[in-house]
Amino acid sequence: MAEVRPFRAWRPAQGLAERIAALPYDVVSGKEAREETRREPYSFLAVDRPETQFGEEENVSPEQCYMQAGSLLRQWMEEGSLQQEAEPCYYIYELERLGRVQTGIAACVAVDDYWNGTIRRHENTRKEKEEDRTRHVRACEAQTGPVFLAYRSRADIRAVTQRCQKKPCLYDFVSSDGISHRIWRIWEKEDIRALQEAFGGVERLYIADGHHRCASAARVAQECRKDHPGYTGEEPFNFILSVLFPDDQLTILEYNRVVRDLNGLTPSEFLSRVSEHFDISPADGPYRPEEKGLFGLYLEKRWYRLKEKKTQERKQEEGLKASEEEHRQDRTDPVRLLDVDILQRLILEPILGITDPRTDERIDFVGGIRGLEELEKRCGTDCAAAFSLYPTSIGELFGVADAGLLMPPKSTWFEPKLRSGLFIHSLKK
């Protein structure tokens, strides 16, 4: 069962929460991060993206950037812009977007649960990104961005949450993107005990967003355990900063793809190859798939609707009989049922030659929050074609993670994004 603990958070002083709260470091570009930190010097991107604190023409090393992050974080702590809780607390973190509310619990989860499979992942991490966050955590001596975890909704957790939300709010603000953020502190011992017991009944937690943050926290814990062979398991480095949400409140948007070239094919040759596995029809303007098995294609300033041909139909068209093994695999492998995997197996790899989308520079990923207009824009600048997809469901995510399998990279885009800087987990005792 999951171990979910209260913790002594460092958090913004009253009046600074809105100024400090920032989008996660990995969903903004370098240019966007610089613009935001110039607009708001207290933006937590100054810590999470420390390169913004140097001139664009300065030749600074990665080590200088990490040192800057740690120095600035300590400065904010010392001046009182960030203050530490006197006693361990839980926090309710409520986000509202377009009238839809999701309510999570900010807490620390046990790193051992990450290793023993209680915390399930659905994506691989990239070595360089994991190394970056590991060095950032070590320099800051703190975890600065929470891992976004999901769990199967429970009435007992909901009851405690709703009871505590009747008390005065700690922070209440609307960020520049229109997202409402409300936070309550759970500090009374009775409520803490009730919530800890309720989470004790959760069998599994799932990483929704933040695989690299989670992996780097685990890596730092391993290093700290080696440095402190007499560790007890109660040290702060044994726990991972997280916000945990019930599955029935989460919204997943599509994660679209753009490709820089057609792998030497002309547009007509490319469409001919695609037609081997998909029915293609023109779309009346930008096309967002309305159900699974449908895809949008933007090519040469025109939108197309793609509908996957079923395996049996495809084989009959080729004059072949579908094998029992292929049908069995489609039924039992939850990854093969994902639209992102279908696109990868039937178009990206065999036609465009993109065998590893994690490392191939010919493909890029565009979160659904940016809209179909962004796909058209990219195809007008640095890309040859774009694909719009139907969103992966939370049930599909759970199914893949429970099977111990991994999704293709960039399969889910959760919205709204958790803000960094509202809760910081110090690794110091």
Short mmCIF file of N, CA and C in Angstrom, two decimals, residues 10-13 16-26 28 32-34 36-53 65 68-77 79 81-83 133 136-137 140-146 173 213 241 418-426:
data_model
loop_
_atom_site.label_atom_id
_atom_site.label_comp_id
_atom_site.label_asym_id
_atom_site.label_seq_id
_atom_site.Cartn_x
_atom_site.Cartn_y
_atom_site.Cartn_z
N TRP A 10 8.42 24.28 2.36
CA TRP A 10 8.77 25.68 2.14
C TRP A 10 7.75 26.19 1.13
N ARG A 11 7.14 27.31 1.43
CA ARG A 11 6.09 27.83 0.55
C ARG A 11 6.13 29.36 0.56
N PRO A 12 5.49 30.01 -0.43
CA PRO A 12 5.56 31.47 -0.53
C PRO A 12 4.96 32.18 0.68
N ALA A 13 5.59 33.27 1.05
CA ALA A 13 5.02 34.14 2.08
C ALA A 13 3.71 34.72 1.54
N LEU A 16 2.85 36.55 -2.00
CA LEU A 16 3.82 36.24 -3.04
C LEU A 16 3.48 34.98 -3.84
N ALA A 17 2.46 34.25 -3.44
CA ALA A 17 2.16 32.97 -4.12
C ALA A 17 1.93 33.16 -5.61
N GLU A 18 1.12 34.15 -5.97
CA GLU A 18 0.80 34.36 -7.39
C GLU A 18 2.04 34.76 -8.17
N ARG A 19 2.94 35.51 -7.54
CA ARG A 19 4.14 35.97 -8.24
C ARG A 19 5.16 34.85 -8.39
N ILE A 20 5.25 33.98 -7.39
CA ILE A 20 6.26 32.92 -7.42
C ILE A 20 5.81 31.73 -8.27
N ALA A 21 4.54 31.35 -8.19
CA ALA A 21 4.05 30.16 -8.88
C ALA A 21 4.37 30.23 -10.37
N ALA A 22 4.91 29.14 -10.91
CA ALA A 22 5.33 29.13 -12.31
C ALA A 22 5.02 27.78 -12.95
N LEU A 23 4.86 27.78 -14.25
CA LEU A 23 4.66 26.54 -14.98
C LEU A 23 5.88 25.64 -14.81
N PRO A 24 5.72 24.32 -14.97
CA PRO A 24 6.87 23.41 -14.88
C PRO A 24 7.97 23.80 -15.87
N TYR A 25 9.20 23.54 -15.48
CA TYR A 25 10.35 23.96 -16.27
C TYR A 25 10.36 23.39 -17.68
N ASP A 26 9.73 22.23 -17.88
CA ASP A 26 9.86 21.53 -19.15
C ASP A 26 8.71 21.77 -20.12
N VAL A 28 7.91 25.09 -20.99
CA VAL A 28 8.16 26.42 -21.56
C VAL A 28 9.50 26.39 -22.29
N GLU A 32 10.55 31.69 -23.74
CA GLU A 32 9.40 31.97 -22.88
C GLU A 32 9.83 32.14 -21.43
N ALA A 33 10.79 31.30 -20.99
CA ALA A 33 11.28 31.39 -19.61
C ALA A 33 11.97 32.74 -19.36
N ARG A 34 12.77 33.20 -20.31
CA ARG A 34 13.45 34.49 -20.15
C ARG A 34 12.44 35.63 -20.11
N GLU A 36 9.35 35.51 -19.14
CA GLU A 36 8.58 35.46 -17.90
C GLU A 36 9.40 35.97 -16.72
N THR A 37 10.67 35.60 -16.63
CA THR A 37 11.48 36.04 -15.50
C THR A 37 11.84 37.52 -15.61
N ARG A 38 11.85 38.05 -16.82
CA ARG A 38 12.03 39.51 -16.95
C ARG A 38 10.77 40.23 -16.49
N ARG A 39 9.62 39.66 -16.83
CA ARG A 39 8.35 40.27 -16.42
C ARG A 39 8.17 40.18 -14.92
N GLU A 40 8.51 39.00 -14.33
CA GLU A 40 8.30 38.76 -12.91
C GLU A 40 9.56 38.14 -12.32
N PRO A 41 10.42 38.93 -11.69
CA PRO A 41 11.67 38.40 -11.13
C PRO A 41 11.47 37.29 -10.10
N TYR A 42 10.29 37.27 -9.44
CA TYR A 42 10.03 36.24 -8.45
C TYR A 42 9.49 34.94 -9.07
N SER A 43 9.28 34.93 -10.37
CA SER A 43 8.81 33.70 -10.99
C SER A 43 9.75 32.54 -10.66
N PHE A 44 9.17 31.40 -10.28
CA PHE A 44 10.02 30.28 -9.89
C PHE A 44 10.82 29.72 -11.05
N LEU A 45 10.52 30.15 -12.26
CA LEU A 45 11.35 29.76 -13.40
C LEU A 45 12.78 30.27 -13.22
N ALA A 46 12.96 31.31 -12.42
CA ALA A 46 14.31 31.80 -12.14
C ALA A 46 15.15 30.74 -11.43
N VAL A 47 14.48 29.88 -10.66
CA VAL A 47 15.17 28.78 -9.98
C VAL A 47 15.18 27.54 -10.85
N ASP A 48 14.03 27.21 -11.44
CA ASP A 48 13.93 25.99 -12.23
C ASP A 48 14.64 26.08 -13.57
N ARG A 49 14.77 27.30 -14.11
CA ARG A 49 15.51 27.51 -15.37
C ARG A 49 16.57 28.57 -15.11
N PRO A 50 17.61 28.23 -14.34
CA PRO A 50 18.57 29.24 -13.87
C PRO A 50 19.36 29.91 -14.99
N GLU A 51 19.36 29.35 -16.19
CA GLU A 51 20.05 30.01 -17.30
C GLU A 51 19.44 31.37 -17.61
N THR A 52 18.18 31.56 -17.18
CA THR A 52 17.52 32.86 -17.40
C THR A 52 18.17 33.99 -16.61
N GLN A 53 18.98 33.65 -15.63
CA GLN A 53 19.60 34.66 -14.78
C GLN A 53 20.94 35.15 -15.33
N CYS A 65 25.03 27.26 -13.76
CA CYS A 65 23.57 27.39 -13.72
C CYS A 65 22.99 26.70 -12.49
N GLN A 68 23.68 28.71 -9.46
CA GLN A 68 22.81 29.88 -9.42
C GLN A 68 21.44 29.52 -8.88
N ALA A 69 20.91 28.36 -9.30
CA ALA A 69 19.60 27.91 -8.83
C ALA A 69 19.61 27.74 -7.31
N GLY A 70 20.63 27.05 -6.80
CA GLY A 70 20.72 26.84 -5.36
C GLY A 70 20.90 28.13 -4.59
N SER A 71 21.71 29.02 -5.14
CA SER A 71 21.98 30.30 -4.47
C SER A 71 20.71 31.14 -4.39
N LEU A 72 19.96 31.21 -5.49
CA LEU A 72 18.75 32.03 -5.50
C LEU A 72 17.68 31.45 -4.58
N LEU A 73 17.56 30.13 -4.57
CA LEU A 73 16.57 29.50 -3.69
C LEU A 73 16.91 29.79 -2.23
N ARG A 74 18.16 29.66 -1.86
CA ARG A 74 18.56 29.95 -0.48
C ARG A 74 18.34 31.42 -0.14
N GLN A 75 18.59 32.30 -1.10
CA GLN A 75 18.36 33.74 -0.88
C GLN A 75 16.90 34.01 -0.55
N TRP A 76 15.98 33.41 -1.32
CA TRP A 76 14.55 33.62 -1.08
C TRP A 76 14.13 33.05 0.27
N MET A 77 14.77 31.94 0.66
CA MET A 77 14.47 31.36 1.98
C MET A 77 14.97 32.28 3.09
N GLU A 79 15.59 35.53 3.01
CA GLU A 79 14.93 36.83 3.09
C GLU A 79 13.46 36.73 3.49
N SER A 81 10.98 35.36 1.63
CA SER A 81 10.04 35.23 0.51
C SER A 81 9.44 33.83 0.48
N LEU A 82 10.24 32.86 0.88
CA LEU A 82 9.77 31.49 1.10
C LEU A 82 9.93 31.18 2.58
N GLN A 83 8.90 30.57 3.16
CA GLN A 83 8.91 30.27 4.59
C GLN A 83 8.58 28.79 4.81
N ARG A 133 17.91 17.16 -13.95
CA ARG A 133 17.12 17.38 -12.72
C ARG A 133 17.83 16.84 -11.49
N HIS A 136 20.19 19.45 -10.50
CA HIS A 136 19.43 20.60 -9.98
C HIS A 136 19.00 20.35 -8.54
N VAL A 137 18.49 19.15 -8.25
CA VAL A 137 18.07 18.81 -6.89
C VAL A 137 19.26 18.86 -5.93
N CYS A 140 20.24 22.51 -5.26
CA CYS A 140 19.24 23.22 -4.46
C CYS A 140 19.04 22.59 -3.09
N GLU A 141 19.50 21.35 -2.93
CA GLU A 141 19.25 20.57 -1.72
C GLU A 141 17.74 20.53 -1.44
N ALA A 142 16.98 20.44 -2.53
CA ALA A 142 15.52 20.44 -2.40
C ALA A 142 14.90 19.95 -3.70
N GLN A 143 13.70 19.39 -3.57
CA GLN A 143 12.87 19.07 -4.73
C GLN A 143 11.95 20.26 -4.95
N THR A 144 12.06 20.88 -6.11
CA THR A 144 11.37 22.15 -6.34
C THR A 144 10.09 22.03 -7.16
N GLY A 145 9.90 20.91 -7.84
CA GLY A 145 8.69 20.72 -8.64
C GLY A 145 8.02 19.42 -8.28
N PRO A 146 6.72 19.43 -8.00
CA PRO A 146 6.05 18.19 -7.58
C PRO A 146 5.82 17.23 -8.72
N PHE A 173 -5.66 32.46 -6.09
CA PHE A 173 -5.29 33.40 -7.14
C PHE A 173 -5.58 32.78 -8.51
N ARG A 213 11.21 14.11 -12.98
CA ARG A 213 11.33 14.61 -11.61
C ARG A 213 11.34 13.44 -10.62
N LEU A 241 8.44 14.76 -3.38
CA LEU A 241 7.39 15.78 -3.43
C LEU A 241 6.38 15.46 -4.53
N LEU A 418 0.40 21.67 -12.95
CA LEU A 418 0.70 22.08 -11.58
C LEU A 418 1.75 23.19 -11.59
N ARG A 419 1.64 24.12 -10.69
CA ARG A 419 2.64 25.18 -10.60
C ARG A 419 3.78 24.77 -9.68
N SER A 420 4.98 25.14 -10.09
CA SER A 420 6.15 24.94 -9.25
C SER A 420 6.33 26.17 -8.35
N GLY A 421 6.95 25.96 -7.20
CA GLY A 421 7.23 27.05 -6.29
C GLY A 421 6.23 27.20 -5.17
N LEU A 422 5.09 26.52 -5.27
CA LEU A 422 4.08 26.61 -4.21
C LEU A 422 4.42 25.69 -3.04
N PHE A 423 5.07 24.58 -3.33
CA PHE A 423 5.51 23.63 -2.30
C PHE A 423 6.93 23.20 -2.66
N ILE A 424 7.82 23.31 -1.71
CA ILE A 424 9.22 22.88 -1.91
C ILE A 424 9.58 21.93 -0.79
N HIS A 425 10.19 20.81 -1.18
CA HIS A 425 10.58 19.78 -0.19
C HIS A 425 12.08 19.83 0.01
N SER A 426 12.49 20.38 1.15
CA SER A 426 13.92 20.48 1.45
C SER A 426 14.46 19.11 1.83
#
